[in-house]
GROMACS .gro file of C-alpha atoms in nm:
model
  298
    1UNK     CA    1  -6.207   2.027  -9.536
    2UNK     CA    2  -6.111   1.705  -9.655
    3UNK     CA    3  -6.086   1.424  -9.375
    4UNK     CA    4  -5.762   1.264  -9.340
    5UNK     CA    5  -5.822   1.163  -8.942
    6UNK     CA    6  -6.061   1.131  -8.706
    7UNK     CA    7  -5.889   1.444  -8.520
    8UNK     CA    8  -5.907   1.669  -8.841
    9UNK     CA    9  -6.179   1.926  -8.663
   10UNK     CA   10  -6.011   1.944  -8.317
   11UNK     CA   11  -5.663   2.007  -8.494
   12UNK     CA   12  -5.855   2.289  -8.643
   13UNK     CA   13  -5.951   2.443  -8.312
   14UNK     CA   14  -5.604   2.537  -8.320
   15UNK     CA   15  -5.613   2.756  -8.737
   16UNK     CA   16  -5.919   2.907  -8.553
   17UNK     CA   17  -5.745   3.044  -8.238
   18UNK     CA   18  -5.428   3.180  -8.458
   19UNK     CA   19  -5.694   3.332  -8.666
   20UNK     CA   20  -5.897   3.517  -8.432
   21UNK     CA   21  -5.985   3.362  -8.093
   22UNK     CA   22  -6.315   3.423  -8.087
   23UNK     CA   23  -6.392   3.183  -8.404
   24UNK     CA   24  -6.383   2.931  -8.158
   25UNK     CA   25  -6.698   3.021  -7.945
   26UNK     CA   26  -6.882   3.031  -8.369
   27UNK     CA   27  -6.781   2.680  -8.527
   28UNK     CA   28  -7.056   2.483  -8.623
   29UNK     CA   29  -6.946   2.096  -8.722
   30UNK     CA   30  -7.103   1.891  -8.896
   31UNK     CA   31  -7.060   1.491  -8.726
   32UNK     CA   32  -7.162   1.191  -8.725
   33UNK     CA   33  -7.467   1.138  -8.509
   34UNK     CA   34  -7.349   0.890  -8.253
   35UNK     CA   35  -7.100   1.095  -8.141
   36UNK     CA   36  -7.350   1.306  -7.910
   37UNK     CA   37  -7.431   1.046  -7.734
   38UNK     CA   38  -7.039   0.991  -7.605
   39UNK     CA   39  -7.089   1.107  -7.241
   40UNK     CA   40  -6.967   1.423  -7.103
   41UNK     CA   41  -6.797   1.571  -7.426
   42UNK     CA   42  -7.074   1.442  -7.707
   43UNK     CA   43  -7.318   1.578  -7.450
   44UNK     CA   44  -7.111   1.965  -7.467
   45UNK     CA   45  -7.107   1.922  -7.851
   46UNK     CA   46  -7.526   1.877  -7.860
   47UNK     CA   47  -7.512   2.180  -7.601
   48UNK     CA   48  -7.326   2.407  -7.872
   49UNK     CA   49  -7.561   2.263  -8.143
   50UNK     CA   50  -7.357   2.071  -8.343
   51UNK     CA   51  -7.531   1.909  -8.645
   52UNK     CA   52  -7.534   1.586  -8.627
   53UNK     CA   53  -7.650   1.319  -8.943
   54UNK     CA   54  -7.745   0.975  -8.944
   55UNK     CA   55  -7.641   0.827  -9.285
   56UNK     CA   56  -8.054   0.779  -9.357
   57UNK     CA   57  -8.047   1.050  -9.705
   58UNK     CA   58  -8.383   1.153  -9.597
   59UNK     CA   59  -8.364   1.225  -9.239
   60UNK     CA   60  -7.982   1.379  -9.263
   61UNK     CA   61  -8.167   1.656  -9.553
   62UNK     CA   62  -8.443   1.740  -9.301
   63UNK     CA   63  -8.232   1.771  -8.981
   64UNK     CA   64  -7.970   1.984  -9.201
   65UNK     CA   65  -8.237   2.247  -9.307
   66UNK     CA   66  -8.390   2.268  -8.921
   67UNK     CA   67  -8.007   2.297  -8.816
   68UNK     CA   68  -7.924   2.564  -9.053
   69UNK     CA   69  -8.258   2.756  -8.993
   70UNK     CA   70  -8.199   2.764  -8.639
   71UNK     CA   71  -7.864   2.931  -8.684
   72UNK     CA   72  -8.024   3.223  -8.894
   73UNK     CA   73  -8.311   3.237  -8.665
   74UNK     CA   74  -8.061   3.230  -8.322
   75UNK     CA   75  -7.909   3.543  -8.554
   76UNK     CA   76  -7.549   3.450  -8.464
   77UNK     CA   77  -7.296   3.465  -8.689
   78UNK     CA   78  -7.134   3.084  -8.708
   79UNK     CA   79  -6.880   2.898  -8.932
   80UNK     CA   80  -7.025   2.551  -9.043
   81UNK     CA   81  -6.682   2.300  -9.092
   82UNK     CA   82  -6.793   2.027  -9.359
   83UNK     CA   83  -6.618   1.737  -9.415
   84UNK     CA   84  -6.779   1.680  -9.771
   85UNK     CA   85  -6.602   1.337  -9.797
   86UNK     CA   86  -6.827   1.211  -9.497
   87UNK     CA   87  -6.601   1.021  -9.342
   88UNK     CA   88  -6.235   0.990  -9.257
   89UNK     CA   89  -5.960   0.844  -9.451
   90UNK     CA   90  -6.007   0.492  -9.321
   91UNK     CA   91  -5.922   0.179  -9.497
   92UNK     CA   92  -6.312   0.040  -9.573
   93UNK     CA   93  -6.355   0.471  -9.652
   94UNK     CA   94  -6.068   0.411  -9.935
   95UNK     CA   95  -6.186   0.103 -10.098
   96UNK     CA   96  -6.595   0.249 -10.147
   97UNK     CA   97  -6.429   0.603 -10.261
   98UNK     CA   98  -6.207   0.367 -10.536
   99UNK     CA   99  -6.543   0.112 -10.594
  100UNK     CA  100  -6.740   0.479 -10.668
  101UNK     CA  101  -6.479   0.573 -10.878
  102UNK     CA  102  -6.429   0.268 -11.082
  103UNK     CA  103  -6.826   0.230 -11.135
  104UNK     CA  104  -6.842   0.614 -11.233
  105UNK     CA  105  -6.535   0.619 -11.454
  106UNK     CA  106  -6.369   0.874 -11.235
  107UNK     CA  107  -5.988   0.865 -11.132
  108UNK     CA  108  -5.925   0.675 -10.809
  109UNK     CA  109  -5.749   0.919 -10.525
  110UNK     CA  110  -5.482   0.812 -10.296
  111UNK     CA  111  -5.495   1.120 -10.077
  112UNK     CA  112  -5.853   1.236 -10.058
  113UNK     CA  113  -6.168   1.024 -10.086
  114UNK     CA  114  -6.426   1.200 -10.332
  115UNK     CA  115  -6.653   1.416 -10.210
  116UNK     CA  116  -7.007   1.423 -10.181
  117UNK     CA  117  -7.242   1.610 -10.361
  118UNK     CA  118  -7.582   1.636 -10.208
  119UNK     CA  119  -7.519   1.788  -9.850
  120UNK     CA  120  -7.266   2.034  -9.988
  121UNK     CA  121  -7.523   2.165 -10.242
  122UNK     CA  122  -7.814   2.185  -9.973
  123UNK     CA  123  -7.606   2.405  -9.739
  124UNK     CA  124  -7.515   2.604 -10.001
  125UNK     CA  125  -7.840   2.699 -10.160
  126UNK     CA  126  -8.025   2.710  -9.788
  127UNK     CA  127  -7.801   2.962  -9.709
  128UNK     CA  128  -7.832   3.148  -9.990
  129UNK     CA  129  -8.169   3.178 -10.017
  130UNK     CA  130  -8.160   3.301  -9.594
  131UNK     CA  131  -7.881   3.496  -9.675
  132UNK     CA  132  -7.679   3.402  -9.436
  133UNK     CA  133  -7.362   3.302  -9.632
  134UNK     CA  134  -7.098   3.544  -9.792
  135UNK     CA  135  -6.739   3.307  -9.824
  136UNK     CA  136  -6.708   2.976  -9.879
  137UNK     CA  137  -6.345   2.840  -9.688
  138UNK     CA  138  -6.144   2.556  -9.833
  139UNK     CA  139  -5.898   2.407  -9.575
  140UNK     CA  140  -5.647   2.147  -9.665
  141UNK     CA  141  -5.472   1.920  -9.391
  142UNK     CA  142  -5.191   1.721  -9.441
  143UNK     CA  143  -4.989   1.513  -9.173
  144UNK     CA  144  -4.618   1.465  -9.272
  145UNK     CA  145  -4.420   1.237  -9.046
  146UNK     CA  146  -4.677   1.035  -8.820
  147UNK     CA  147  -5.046   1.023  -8.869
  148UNK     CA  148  -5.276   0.976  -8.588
  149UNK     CA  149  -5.578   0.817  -8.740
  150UNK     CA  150  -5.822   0.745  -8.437
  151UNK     CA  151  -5.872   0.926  -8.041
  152UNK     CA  152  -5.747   0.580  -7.946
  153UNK     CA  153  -5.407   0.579  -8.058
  154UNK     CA  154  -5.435   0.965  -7.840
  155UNK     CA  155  -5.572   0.841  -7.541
  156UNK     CA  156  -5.406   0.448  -7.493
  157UNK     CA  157  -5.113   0.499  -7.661
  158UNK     CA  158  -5.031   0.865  -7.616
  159UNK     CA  159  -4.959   0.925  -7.929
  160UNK     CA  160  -4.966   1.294  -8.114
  161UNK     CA  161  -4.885   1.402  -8.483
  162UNK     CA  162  -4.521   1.509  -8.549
  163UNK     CA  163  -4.712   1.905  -8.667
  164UNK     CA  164  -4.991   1.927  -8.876
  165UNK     CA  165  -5.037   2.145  -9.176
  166UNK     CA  166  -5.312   2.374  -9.303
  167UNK     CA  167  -5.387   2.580  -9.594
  168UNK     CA  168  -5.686   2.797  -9.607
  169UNK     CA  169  -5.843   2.977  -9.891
  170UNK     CA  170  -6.138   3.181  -9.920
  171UNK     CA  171  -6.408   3.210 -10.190
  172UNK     CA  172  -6.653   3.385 -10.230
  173UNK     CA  173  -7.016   3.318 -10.372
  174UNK     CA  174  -6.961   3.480 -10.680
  175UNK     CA  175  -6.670   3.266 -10.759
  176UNK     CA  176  -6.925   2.954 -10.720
  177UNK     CA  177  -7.237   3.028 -10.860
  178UNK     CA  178  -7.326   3.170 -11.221
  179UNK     CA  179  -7.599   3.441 -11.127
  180UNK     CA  180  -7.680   3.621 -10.798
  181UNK     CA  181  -8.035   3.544 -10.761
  182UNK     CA  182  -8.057   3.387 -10.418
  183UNK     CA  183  -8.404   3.226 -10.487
  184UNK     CA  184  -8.259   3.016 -10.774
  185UNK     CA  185  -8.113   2.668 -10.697
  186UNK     CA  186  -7.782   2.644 -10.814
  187UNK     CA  187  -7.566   2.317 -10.861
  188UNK     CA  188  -7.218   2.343 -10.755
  189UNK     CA  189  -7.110   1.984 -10.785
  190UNK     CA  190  -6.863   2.089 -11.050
  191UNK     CA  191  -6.677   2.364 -10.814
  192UNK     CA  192  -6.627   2.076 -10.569
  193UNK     CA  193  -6.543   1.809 -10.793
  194UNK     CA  194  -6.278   2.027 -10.920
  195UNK     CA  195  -6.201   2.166 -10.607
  196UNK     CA  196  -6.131   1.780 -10.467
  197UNK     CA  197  -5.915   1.724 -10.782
  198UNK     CA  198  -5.719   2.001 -10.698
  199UNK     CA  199  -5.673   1.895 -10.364
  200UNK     CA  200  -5.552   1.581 -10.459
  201UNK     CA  201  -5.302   1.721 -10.670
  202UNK     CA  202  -5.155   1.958 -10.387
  203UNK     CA  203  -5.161   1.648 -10.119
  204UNK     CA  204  -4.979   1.423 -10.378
  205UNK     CA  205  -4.694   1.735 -10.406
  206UNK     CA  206  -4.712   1.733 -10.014
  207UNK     CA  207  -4.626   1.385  -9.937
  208UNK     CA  208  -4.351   1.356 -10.232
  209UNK     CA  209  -4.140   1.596 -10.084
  210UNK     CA  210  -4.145   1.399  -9.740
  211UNK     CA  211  -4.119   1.083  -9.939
  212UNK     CA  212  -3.804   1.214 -10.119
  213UNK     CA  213  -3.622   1.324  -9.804
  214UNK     CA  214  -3.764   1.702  -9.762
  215UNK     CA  215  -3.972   1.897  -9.529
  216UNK     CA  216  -4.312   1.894  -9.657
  217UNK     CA  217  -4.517   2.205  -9.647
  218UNK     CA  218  -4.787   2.386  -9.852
  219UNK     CA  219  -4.765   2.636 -10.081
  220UNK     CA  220  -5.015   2.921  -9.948
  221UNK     CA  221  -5.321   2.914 -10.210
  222UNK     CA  222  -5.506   3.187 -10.064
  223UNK     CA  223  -5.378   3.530  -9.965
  224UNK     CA  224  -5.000   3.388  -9.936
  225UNK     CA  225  -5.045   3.493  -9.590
  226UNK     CA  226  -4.818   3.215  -9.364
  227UNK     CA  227  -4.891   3.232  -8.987
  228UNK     CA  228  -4.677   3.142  -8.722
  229UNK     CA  229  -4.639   2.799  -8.689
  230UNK     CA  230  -4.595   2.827  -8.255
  231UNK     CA  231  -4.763   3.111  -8.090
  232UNK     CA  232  -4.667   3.126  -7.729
  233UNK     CA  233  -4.882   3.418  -7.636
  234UNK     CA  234  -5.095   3.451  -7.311
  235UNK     CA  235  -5.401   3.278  -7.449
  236UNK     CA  236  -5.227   2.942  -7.474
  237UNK     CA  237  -5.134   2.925  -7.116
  238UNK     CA  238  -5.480   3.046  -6.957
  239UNK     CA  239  -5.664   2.793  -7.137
  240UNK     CA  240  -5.417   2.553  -7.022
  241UNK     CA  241  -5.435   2.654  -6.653
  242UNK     CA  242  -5.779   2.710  -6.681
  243UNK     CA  243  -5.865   2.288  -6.839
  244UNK     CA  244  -5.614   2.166  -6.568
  245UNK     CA  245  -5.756   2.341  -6.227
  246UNK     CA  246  -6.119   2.301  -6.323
  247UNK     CA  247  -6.077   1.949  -6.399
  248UNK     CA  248  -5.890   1.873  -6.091
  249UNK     CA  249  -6.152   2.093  -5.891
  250UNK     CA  250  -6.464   1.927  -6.056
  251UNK     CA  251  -6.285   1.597  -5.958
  252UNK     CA  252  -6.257   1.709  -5.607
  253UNK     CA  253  -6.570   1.872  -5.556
  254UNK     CA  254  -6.743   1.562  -5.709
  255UNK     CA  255  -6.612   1.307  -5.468
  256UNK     CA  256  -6.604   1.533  -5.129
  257UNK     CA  257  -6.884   1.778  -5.159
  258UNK     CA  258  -7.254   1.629  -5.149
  259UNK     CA  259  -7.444   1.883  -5.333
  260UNK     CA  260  -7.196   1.864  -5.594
  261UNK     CA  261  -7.273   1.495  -5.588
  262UNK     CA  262  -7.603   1.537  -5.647
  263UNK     CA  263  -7.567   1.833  -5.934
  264UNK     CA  264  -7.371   1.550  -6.137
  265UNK     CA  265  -7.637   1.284  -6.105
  266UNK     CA  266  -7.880   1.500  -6.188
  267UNK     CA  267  -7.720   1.632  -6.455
  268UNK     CA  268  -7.639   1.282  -6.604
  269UNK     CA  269  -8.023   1.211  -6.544
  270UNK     CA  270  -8.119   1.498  -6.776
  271UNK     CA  271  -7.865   1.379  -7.029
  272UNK     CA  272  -7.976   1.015  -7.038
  273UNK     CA  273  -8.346   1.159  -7.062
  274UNK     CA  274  -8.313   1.399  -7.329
  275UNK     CA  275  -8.116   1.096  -7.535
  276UNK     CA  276  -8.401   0.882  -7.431
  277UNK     CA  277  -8.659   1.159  -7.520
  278UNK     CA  278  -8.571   1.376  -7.787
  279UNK     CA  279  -8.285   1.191  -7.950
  280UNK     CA  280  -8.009   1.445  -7.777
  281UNK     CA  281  -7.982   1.740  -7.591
  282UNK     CA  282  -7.888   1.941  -7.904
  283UNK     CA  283  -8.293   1.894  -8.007
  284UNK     CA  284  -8.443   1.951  -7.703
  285UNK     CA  285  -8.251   2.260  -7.704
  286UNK     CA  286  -8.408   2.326  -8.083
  287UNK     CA  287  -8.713   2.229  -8.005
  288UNK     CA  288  -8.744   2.419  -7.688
  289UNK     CA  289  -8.638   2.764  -7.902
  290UNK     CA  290  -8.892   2.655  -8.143
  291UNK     CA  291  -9.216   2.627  -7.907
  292UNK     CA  292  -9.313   2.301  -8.088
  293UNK     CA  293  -9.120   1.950  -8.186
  294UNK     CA  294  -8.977   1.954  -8.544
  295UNK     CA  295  -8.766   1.642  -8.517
  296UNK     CA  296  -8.984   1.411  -8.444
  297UNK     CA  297  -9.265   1.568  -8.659
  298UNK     CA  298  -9.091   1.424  -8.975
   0.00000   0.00000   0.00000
């Protein structure tokens, strides 16, 4: 997915629930590492193994392979979202995407940054050679109207996007690779370099028709399939009863009831500790599948 925002993956939360519900409880993201140590929610996102990455080339390489072997190994079946750019659309994320392209002789972009090569290529040929990939998903996301660049313009100014469009198209291997021997290395930077370009392309299109007046939407590049863009159906409105009431209830139970008191404090204890320890709950969790530490082997 290319990274326009900050918000780009929980946006997506909502493509995954039109989808098929249950592709929410099987996203894998791929983050920035200091976001696990955000209190309350980075702590969830270690809990559901999230990868998380550094910016140190080495280290990020060796916690992506441990990451990806532990979902073939857990044998569940999970999406991995990548945001090959690295980072979001930002204005110091513009200017080293147009220095990179201006020492590499490649065309600067003005709605994408471009992409990364290495991680993309190292997911793909780790889970080829486990087996454990069959499609490869390209998502485009484009804001017309207002864009929403941070969770701080959400939170203090309670600001949301006008809508927020999506376009989804599947690949599979065969479409990416030259030959189907898994054990080979393959180098895809091509595909994605193109792919970007592409993109591009389709986001300038996007944004002219808003800038000339119109509605701007995408024109479907995989199946042509168009879902609704508002489902009101059951699901919506459980999830929203459910967030409200258990967040007013833990609220309650957290400033009336004692033992509930001391759940909390212990639970922030183990937290702090397994930051302290083991660099985040998400691998103490690894490690303790494991037997043995593999982080802090390296």
């Amino acid at each position: 997915m290319n990274h326009r925002t900050r918000l780009d993956w929980m946006f997506f939360w909502n493509v995954l629930y039109k989808m098929d519900p249950w592709l929410l409880t099987t996203e894998k993201i791929i983050l920035k590492a200091g976001l696990k140590f955000i209190p309350g929610a980075g702590w969830a996102m270690g809990c559901n193994a999230f990868t998380f990455l550094n910016r140190n080339h080495e280290k990020d390489l060796k916690n992506l392979e441990i990451m990806l072997k532990y979902y073939k190994d857990s044998r569940g079946i999970y999406q991995i979202l990548l945001f090959p750019e690295g980072t979001d659309r930002g204005t110091r994320a513009v200017q080293i995407s147009h220095e990179f392209a201006d020492k590499h002789g490649l065309p600067r972009y003005h709605y994408v940054l471009h992409p990364r090569i290495t991680g993309f290529n190292l997911i793909l040929n780790n889970m080829r050679k486990n087996n454990y990939i069959n499609y490869v998903y390209d998502v485009t996301v484009g804001y017309p109207g207002r864009i929403i660049s941070s969770e701080m313009e959400l939170i203090k100014k309670g600001l949301m996007p006008n809508s927020v469009h999506f376009d989804v198209k599947k690949y599979e291997i065969k479409d990416i690779v030259e030959h189907n021997d898994n054990r080979v290395d393959i180098d895809a930077s091509k595909w994605l370099l193109d792919l970007w370009k592409n993109k591009e392309e389709r986001l300038r299109k996007f944004y002219e028709i808003q800038e000339k007046g119109g509605q701007p939407k995408f024109e479907p590049s995989g199946d042509c399939y168009v879902w609704p863009i508002e489902t009101m159906s059951l699901g919506y409105y459980v999830a929203f009863l459910v967030w409200i009431l258990s967040s007013i209830m833990w609220i309650y139970f957290t400033i009336y009831i004692s033992w509930v008191k001391i759940y909390v404090i212990c639970a922030v204890i183990f937290y702090c500790w397994a930051d302290w320890r083991h660099g985040g709950v998400d691998q103490w969790l690894i490690e303790w599948f494991y037997g043995k530490p593999i982080f802090h082997s390296q």
